C-alpha cells in the first residue's frame, strides 16, 4: 500500500465461468492494490444437480448462491489484504459472463432456491455455455427472418442458442411449470446488482447484446412473441420489464445487509451490471472509434466503437451505448483460436516451446501451407457452426512447426476478415489493443497477427482488463469521473511492449490473404458446401 | 528340392535400385526353389563418383559392372542353394529398373569403364531416379506440343525428366564429348542382355514406355530431333538403331564366357529385357483386359491391358505389346502412397500399430475428414508435380487416427480416379491384383482400397512378382510355353487371401468420392490454382 492518505479506491468484481475475482484498485490511477479469487463452490454444473438429478447433454448450469459467496468472502479478503479502509471505497462495479440467466420471484429469490423447484434443472442459472437450446434458437431465427424482425439485423443475421430468449423458450417448452412460476427472467449480472442494491434493474449492455432489446425501441413486439409461442405473448410485460440502466449509471447504494456481509459502507454506489468482455474494452484504453480491442484466448472477441449504426456482415451484435456510452458498440468474434493451437499440440504430441521456436524461425510463405481456421466453425463473418478446418499445401517435406505456424496465420487471417468487414462499412481499425492469455504469453502469435493485419498491436497495463473495467464503472457510478472515457484516461494504460508489423512479412501475407479470402468464400458461401456435407455424412 | 527328376527350371533376375535378386523357379508351376540377393557394390551413386568427382544435385548414377557382379555371384549361389543342375535351367529372363540408361561403344563397353571418360558423370549409368534433366524434359514437352508430336499422346501429354531422351539431351548439352564418344545409348535392361548373349538388341517394352518408340512407326523424325538440337538430327541412325524384340522373344543364347561366369550351360536361351513393374503383371495373373495390376509401395504403379489403343487422360504410357503381347499395355501411377503414410507417422510421431488399430475401428465417413492425396504432386491423371496435399473437415475433436485413415482413403480415391479414367475409354477394371509391400503388410489399406473402388482385390502367390515374371519370360523364350499367357496359367497364381468390398462402406465412399472429384477438379484443373501459387510464393 503506497497510496497517500485521502486516496480513494474502487472495487471491481469479475464473475467468471469457474470463479469470481475481486479487484481493489486506486481510483486516481487504476493501480491494483489487492485482489482475491473465490472459486464457485458448485463450479459449472453439467452432469447432475447437487441432489443427483441428471442433466441432459450440453447443459451448463450454476448455483446463484455461489455468486454471493464471492461477495461474502472475496471482498473482505481483498480489503484485508490491502489495508484499505471501507470508507475509502468509493464505488463498486461488476462484470459477468453473458448470457447467463435465471428465473426468480418478484422479490429476487432464484427459483432453484425454493424447495418445490430445486429438482428441476430449468430453475437453475443457465450459464453462457449451456448449449441445449439450439432447436429453440433455430425456430427464433426462422421466425425472425420470415417476419423481418429488426433484432436479427443487429445480431448479424443470427440469434445464438446461447442467448436469452433461446434459453427462456427452452424453459417454457421443457418446464412450463418453471416458466409459470418465474416472475422474472434476468441476467446474472442484473441479479447480483439487485442483491447488492435491493433494487431491480437491467443493464443496457447485456439486454442489447443478448436479449433482443434495442435502445429507444425496446423488445420485439407481442406479436412476434405470440407467433413464437402463444404463451409468450406477454413475456415482456409480465417477466422482463423494469428500469434499463446505461453503463456507468448508479444502480443504487449497497444495502445495510449487503454492506455488512461485504465489509463495506452502506450506501456505497454500485454501478449497473456489465458483460465481462465489454467491461474490458475501456480498460484497454479503447473509448473512441479507430482502435480494435481483442480479447484473445481459446477464442477471440473483437470489439470496436462506431459513430453510427451499420449492419456489418456476421457481427455478433451492435448496441447503442453498449460498450462506451455515446458510441455504437460492435462485437464480432472467432469461435476457436487458442483452442486450435491446443488441438495441434495435443494431436501432434508436440512440445510447445520447441515447436514455437522452430515456427518463429520460418519466413512468411516459406512452408507453402495455407489453412482455414474453422476448427470450431466460423462465428464472424460467416456465422456458420457447421464449417470445419482446412489445410492446403502439404508435401512429404512438411514439418509439424510449419503446420503450427500455418494454423496461427489462419487465425490471424480470420481476424483480418473481420477488420475488413468493419472497414467496408466505414468503421476503421487504426490499431489494436489485445488482452487475454494469448496476448500475454505468445509473442509469436502476436507478431503474426501484427504482420497479417498490418496493424500495431499493444497490450493493456492490467492483465485483468474485465475486473479493472468493472472497477472503472464503479468509479464512474460514484461520480469520481464524469464518464468512462475520463476514467480510462486516468485508470487505464498500455504497456510499453508493442508489436509492429514488418512490411516485408505483411507483403507476403497480403498475397496469402488473397488466397485465404478466395477459399473462405468458396467453402464458406455455398459455392462448394463440401464441409457441411462432410458433417452431414458424419452424423448419419 | 521336391522336384522330380526331369523337372525343368527357369531363372529370373530382377535388377532393382540397390541390388539384384536372382530367382530360380520351377518351369512347370512357378514354385520358387532358391533365390539370392546381391547388393550392388557401388549402390546408388548420388554424391560423388568413386574417384571423388562431386555430382550435381538430383544426380543418381550407377556402375554397370555392378550388374555383372549379380550374374557372377547371384546365379551360382542360387544354383548351389537349390541343387539344380545347370542343364535343367531352360531359360533366363531379366527385368530392370527403367529408364536406366548408359552410353557405350559399339562393342558394348560402357564409356565409364574407359579411363578417358571415367571422371565424367555423364559416362556413367543414369538411374531411373536421376532427376537432373528437368530443363531438358521441359524443352522436349514444349517442342513436342508445338509440333503435335505423337509420342506425347502415348505418354498422356507429358514426357518425363526420368526418361531416355531427357537424360540423353542432358548428356549432349553438358558433356558433348561424351555424346560424341558414345556409339550407343541404351537401357540397362538391353545392355545386360547384350552382355549375356553377345548380341545387341532393344526390348519393345522399355523403348515404348520410356524412349518415344512406337511400334510400326519407330522413333520421332529427324526433323523433330534437329529442332530439339541440330546435333541430334541423326541420333537414331547413329546411336540407337538395332533390332527391337517383343517381350518373351529369345534375344540370344548365353555366350561361352557368360555361361562359365554364371555357372550355366552355353547357349541357354535369354529373353529380351523387360521393365520391373511390367514384368510383374503376368506374374500377378494379369494376361487379359479387365484385371488391374497394382504395384503398391511408396507410390503405386497401375497396369491394365486393352484391346485397342486409347488416349487416356494422364496415363504414363500406352504401348502395343508393351506388357503382354497381343494387347495394348497401359500404365498409370500415383506419385506418393506409402510415402504419405510414412509422412504421417513421422510428423505425428505416432505408433503405426496403435494408430492403425484405432483407424480400423472407424466407420467410413465417421471422421468427417476428406483429403487430396497430392503430397508429392499428382502423376495420373493430372500429371502435375506442383500440386500439393489438402485436408478438409478438421475440428477440435479430430484425432490422429482419423487423419491417418483419411490419408489412406485419399490414396484409394486417387486410384479410383485412374480406374474411372480408363473405364471412360472402354478399358474396364473388373477386379484388382495387388502386389508390393503395402499389399502384403497393410490389411486396413487393402480393405479401404476394396471398399473405395468397389472391386475385389487379390494378391499374387509370389511376393517377388517382377522376378517371377522375368523367369516366366525366360521360360517363354526357351519355348517351354508358347506365350506368356500360357506361362502365367501354369506359373502364376493368386493367394486365397482376398479383400471383398463391403457394400455399405462402398456406398458411403461413393458420396465422399463425389466430393473428392469436385475438389480434384477445382484445385487440379485451374479453377483455383492456389496450390501452385503457394508453391510459387514458397520459392520466391
Short mmCIF file of C-alpha atoms in Angstrom, two decimals, chain A residues 146-342:
data_model
loop_
_atom_site.label_atom_id
_atom_site.label_comp_id
_atom_site.label_asym_id
_atom_site.label_seq_id
_atom_site.Cartn_x
_atom_site.Cartn_y
_atom_site.Cartn_z
CA UNK A 146 -39.70 -14.68 -42.01
CA UNK A 147 -41.02 -11.62 -40.20
CA UNK A 148 -38.03 -9.43 -40.99
CA UNK A 149 -37.50 -8.68 -37.31
CA UNK A 150 -35.03 -5.91 -36.63
CA UNK A 151 -33.25 -7.77 -33.84
CA UNK A 152 -31.79 -10.18 -36.40
CA UNK A 153 -30.04 -7.34 -38.19
CA UNK A 154 -28.31 -6.14 -35.03
CA UNK A 155 -27.03 -9.68 -34.46
CA UNK A 156 -25.57 -10.03 -37.93
CA UNK A 157 -28.46 -12.19 -39.05
CA UNK A 158 -28.35 -14.90 -36.41
CA UNK A 159 -29.59 -15.17 -32.86
CA UNK A 160 -27.48 -17.61 -30.84
CA UNK A 161 -28.55 -20.66 -28.90
CA UNK A 162 -26.51 -19.21 -26.04
CA UNK A 163 -28.71 -16.17 -25.71
CA UNK A 164 -31.58 -15.07 -23.54
CA UNK A 165 -34.73 -16.00 -25.40
CA UNK A 166 -33.33 -19.29 -26.68
CA UNK A 167 -32.82 -20.34 -23.09
CA UNK A 168 -36.12 -18.87 -21.94
CA UNK A 169 -38.02 -20.70 -24.70
CA UNK A 170 -36.29 -23.91 -23.74
CA UNK A 171 -37.59 -23.44 -20.19
CA UNK A 172 -41.11 -22.71 -21.42
CA UNK A 173 -41.18 -25.81 -23.61
CA UNK A 174 -39.48 -28.27 -21.34
CA UNK A 175 -40.59 -26.97 -17.93
CA UNK A 176 -43.78 -24.88 -18.35
CA UNK A 177 -44.31 -25.01 -14.59
CA UNK A 178 -40.99 -23.21 -14.08
CA UNK A 179 -41.89 -20.68 -16.72
CA UNK A 180 -45.23 -20.10 -14.98
CA UNK A 181 -43.64 -19.77 -11.54
CA UNK A 182 -40.94 -17.37 -12.73
CA UNK A 183 -41.95 -13.78 -12.05
CA UNK A 184 -38.69 -12.58 -13.52
CA UNK A 185 -36.15 -13.89 -16.02
CA UNK A 186 -32.92 -11.94 -15.82
CA UNK A 187 -29.19 -11.95 -16.34
CA UNK A 188 -26.88 -12.97 -13.52
CA UNK A 189 -25.24 -9.55 -13.89
CA UNK A 190 -28.52 -7.85 -13.08
CA UNK A 191 -29.45 -10.30 -10.38
CA UNK A 192 -26.24 -9.75 -8.39
CA UNK A 193 -26.60 -5.95 -8.67
CA UNK A 194 -30.17 -6.32 -7.46
CA UNK A 195 -28.92 -8.36 -4.48
CA UNK A 196 -26.38 -5.66 -3.60
CA UNK A 197 -28.67 -2.67 -4.01
CA UNK A 198 -32.10 -4.07 -3.17
CA UNK A 199 -33.37 -2.50 -6.41
CA UNK A 200 -34.20 -4.40 -9.56
CA UNK A 201 -32.72 -3.06 -12.81
CA UNK A 202 -31.33 -4.29 -16.10
CA UNK A 203 -28.21 -3.11 -17.83
CA UNK A 204 -28.37 -1.98 -21.44
CA UNK A 205 -25.27 -3.90 -22.45
CA UNK A 206 -26.50 -7.42 -21.73
CA UNK A 207 -30.03 -6.59 -22.81
CA UNK A 208 -28.74 -5.27 -26.10
CA UNK A 209 -26.14 -7.93 -26.91
CA UNK A 210 -28.08 -10.96 -25.69
CA UNK A 211 -31.73 -10.03 -25.14
CA UNK A 212 -33.17 -8.59 -28.40
CA UNK A 213 -33.52 -5.20 -26.65
CA UNK A 214 -32.92 -2.14 -28.80
CA UNK A 215 -32.47 1.24 -27.19
CA UNK A 216 -35.42 3.53 -27.82
CA UNK A 217 -37.43 0.64 -29.21
CA UNK A 218 -37.37 -1.99 -26.52
CA UNK A 219 -38.05 -5.68 -27.10
CA UNK A 220 -39.70 -7.25 -30.15
CA UNK A 221 -43.48 -6.94 -30.31
CA UNK A 222 -46.09 -9.05 -28.51
CA UNK A 223 -46.99 -10.20 -31.97
CA UNK A 224 -43.57 -11.70 -32.50
CA UNK A 225 -43.56 -13.46 -29.16
CA UNK A 226 -47.08 -14.79 -29.71
CA UNK A 227 -46.00 -16.19 -33.05
CA UNK A 228 -43.04 -17.85 -31.37
CA UNK A 229 -45.33 -19.38 -28.74
CA UNK A 230 -48.78 -18.12 -27.70
CA UNK A 231 -47.80 -18.46 -24.05
CA UNK A 232 -45.01 -15.91 -24.63
CA UNK A 233 -47.32 -13.12 -25.81
CA UNK A 234 -46.93 -11.13 -22.60
CA UNK A 235 -43.48 -12.28 -21.55
CA UNK A 236 -42.01 -8.77 -21.67
CA UNK A 237 -44.75 -7.12 -19.61
CA UNK A 238 -45.06 -9.97 -17.15
CA UNK A 239 -41.50 -11.19 -16.63
CA UNK A 240 -38.97 -8.72 -18.03
CA UNK A 241 -39.89 -5.08 -17.77
CA UNK A 242 -38.00 -2.90 -15.33
CA UNK A 243 -35.61 0.03 -15.45
CA UNK A 244 -32.84 -0.13 -18.07
CA UNK A 245 -29.62 1.47 -16.96
CA UNK A 246 -26.77 2.71 -19.17
CA UNK A 247 -23.27 1.56 -18.39
CA UNK A 248 -21.65 3.53 -15.59
CA UNK A 249 -25.02 4.50 -14.15
CA UNK A 250 -25.51 4.07 -10.43
CA UNK A 251 -27.89 1.16 -9.94
CA UNK A 252 -28.22 2.00 -6.26
CA UNK A 253 -26.34 2.02 -2.99
CA UNK A 254 -25.28 -1.01 -1.02
CA UNK A 255 -27.99 -2.17 1.33
CA UNK A 256 -27.24 -2.28 5.05
CA UNK A 257 -27.31 -6.04 4.98
CA UNK A 258 -25.01 -6.43 1.97
CA UNK A 259 -22.64 -3.75 3.20
CA UNK A 260 -22.27 -5.75 6.40
CA UNK A 261 -21.67 -9.00 4.52
CA UNK A 262 -19.10 -7.41 2.21
CA UNK A 263 -17.40 -5.29 4.87
CA UNK A 264 -18.19 -2.06 3.05
CA UNK A 265 -20.08 1.09 3.90
CA UNK A 266 -23.90 1.11 3.45
CA UNK A 267 -24.99 3.22 0.54
CA UNK A 268 -21.73 2.82 -1.37
CA UNK A 269 -22.58 3.34 -5.08
CA UNK A 270 -22.98 0.20 -7.17
CA UNK A 271 -22.75 0.52 -10.97
CA UNK A 272 -25.13 -1.12 -13.41
CA UNK A 273 -24.01 -4.58 -14.49
CA UNK A 274 -21.82 -5.26 -17.49
CA UNK A 275 -20.61 -8.14 -19.68
CA UNK A 276 -17.08 -9.30 -18.91
CA UNK A 277 -15.64 -8.84 -22.40
CA UNK A 278 -17.32 -5.45 -22.86
CA UNK A 279 -16.19 -4.16 -19.48
CA UNK A 280 -12.62 -4.88 -20.54
CA UNK A 281 -12.75 -2.56 -23.55
CA UNK A 282 -12.28 0.82 -21.77
CA UNK A 283 -9.73 -0.90 -19.54
CA UNK A 284 -7.78 -1.48 -22.78
CA UNK A 285 -7.86 2.26 -23.39
CA UNK A 286 -10.49 1.88 -26.10
CA UNK A 287 -13.02 4.68 -25.64
CA UNK A 288 -13.21 6.02 -29.19
CA UNK A 289 -13.58 4.64 -32.72
CA UNK A 290 -10.44 3.51 -34.56
CA UNK A 291 -8.93 1.13 -32.05
CA UNK A 292 -9.88 -2.56 -32.05
CA UNK A 293 -9.97 -4.38 -28.72
CA UNK A 294 -9.26 -8.12 -28.95
CA UNK A 295 -9.71 -10.46 -26.04
CA UNK A 296 -7.56 -13.39 -27.07
CA UNK A 297 -7.82 -16.80 -25.51
CA UNK A 298 -9.39 -20.09 -26.54
CA UNK A 299 -11.43 -17.87 -28.87
CA UNK A 300 -11.22 -14.18 -29.77
CA UNK A 301 -13.78 -11.49 -29.00
CA UNK A 302 -13.37 -8.38 -31.17
CA UNK A 303 -14.83 -5.05 -30.08
CA UNK A 304 -14.96 -1.75 -31.89
CA UNK A 305 -16.75 1.57 -31.46
CA UNK A 306 -18.58 3.39 -34.23
CA UNK A 307 -20.21 6.79 -34.60
CA UNK A 308 -23.25 5.37 -36.29
CA UNK A 309 -25.13 2.15 -36.64
CA UNK A 310 -24.09 -0.03 -39.53
CA UNK A 311 -25.11 -3.56 -40.38
CA UNK A 312 -21.79 -5.38 -40.61
CA UNK A 313 -21.78 -8.89 -42.04
CA UNK A 314 -21.55 -11.56 -39.42
CA UNK A 315 -21.07 -9.32 -36.42
CA UNK A 316 -22.27 -10.77 -33.11
CA UNK A 317 -24.06 -7.55 -32.24
CA UNK A 318 -24.25 -3.79 -32.48
CA UNK A 319 -25.66 -1.95 -29.47
CA UNK A 320 -26.07 1.77 -28.94
CA UNK A 321 -24.05 2.79 -25.86
CA UNK A 322 -23.40 -0.93 -25.44
CA UNK A 323 -19.68 -0.67 -24.67
CA UNK A 324 -18.95 3.02 -24.22
CA UNK A 325 -21.83 5.49 -23.92
CA UNK A 326 -22.03 7.84 -26.86
CA UNK A 327 -20.96 5.23 -29.42
CA UNK A 328 -22.35 2.22 -31.11
CA UNK A 329 -20.58 -0.80 -29.68
CA UNK A 330 -19.76 -3.54 -32.20
CA UNK A 331 -18.87 -7.07 -31.26
CA UNK A 332 -17.52 -9.83 -33.51
CA UNK A 333 -15.64 -13.00 -32.81
CA UNK A 334 -13.70 -16.10 -33.84
CA UNK A 335 -15.04 -19.28 -32.34
CA UNK A 336 -11.66 -21.01 -31.90
CA UNK A 337 -8.15 -19.59 -31.74
CA UNK A 338 -6.12 -20.79 -28.76
CA UNK A 339 -8.28 -23.91 -28.92
CA UNK A 340 -6.85 -24.66 -32.38
CA UNK A 341 -3.28 -24.27 -31.15
CA UNK A 342 -4.06 -26.54 -28.21
#
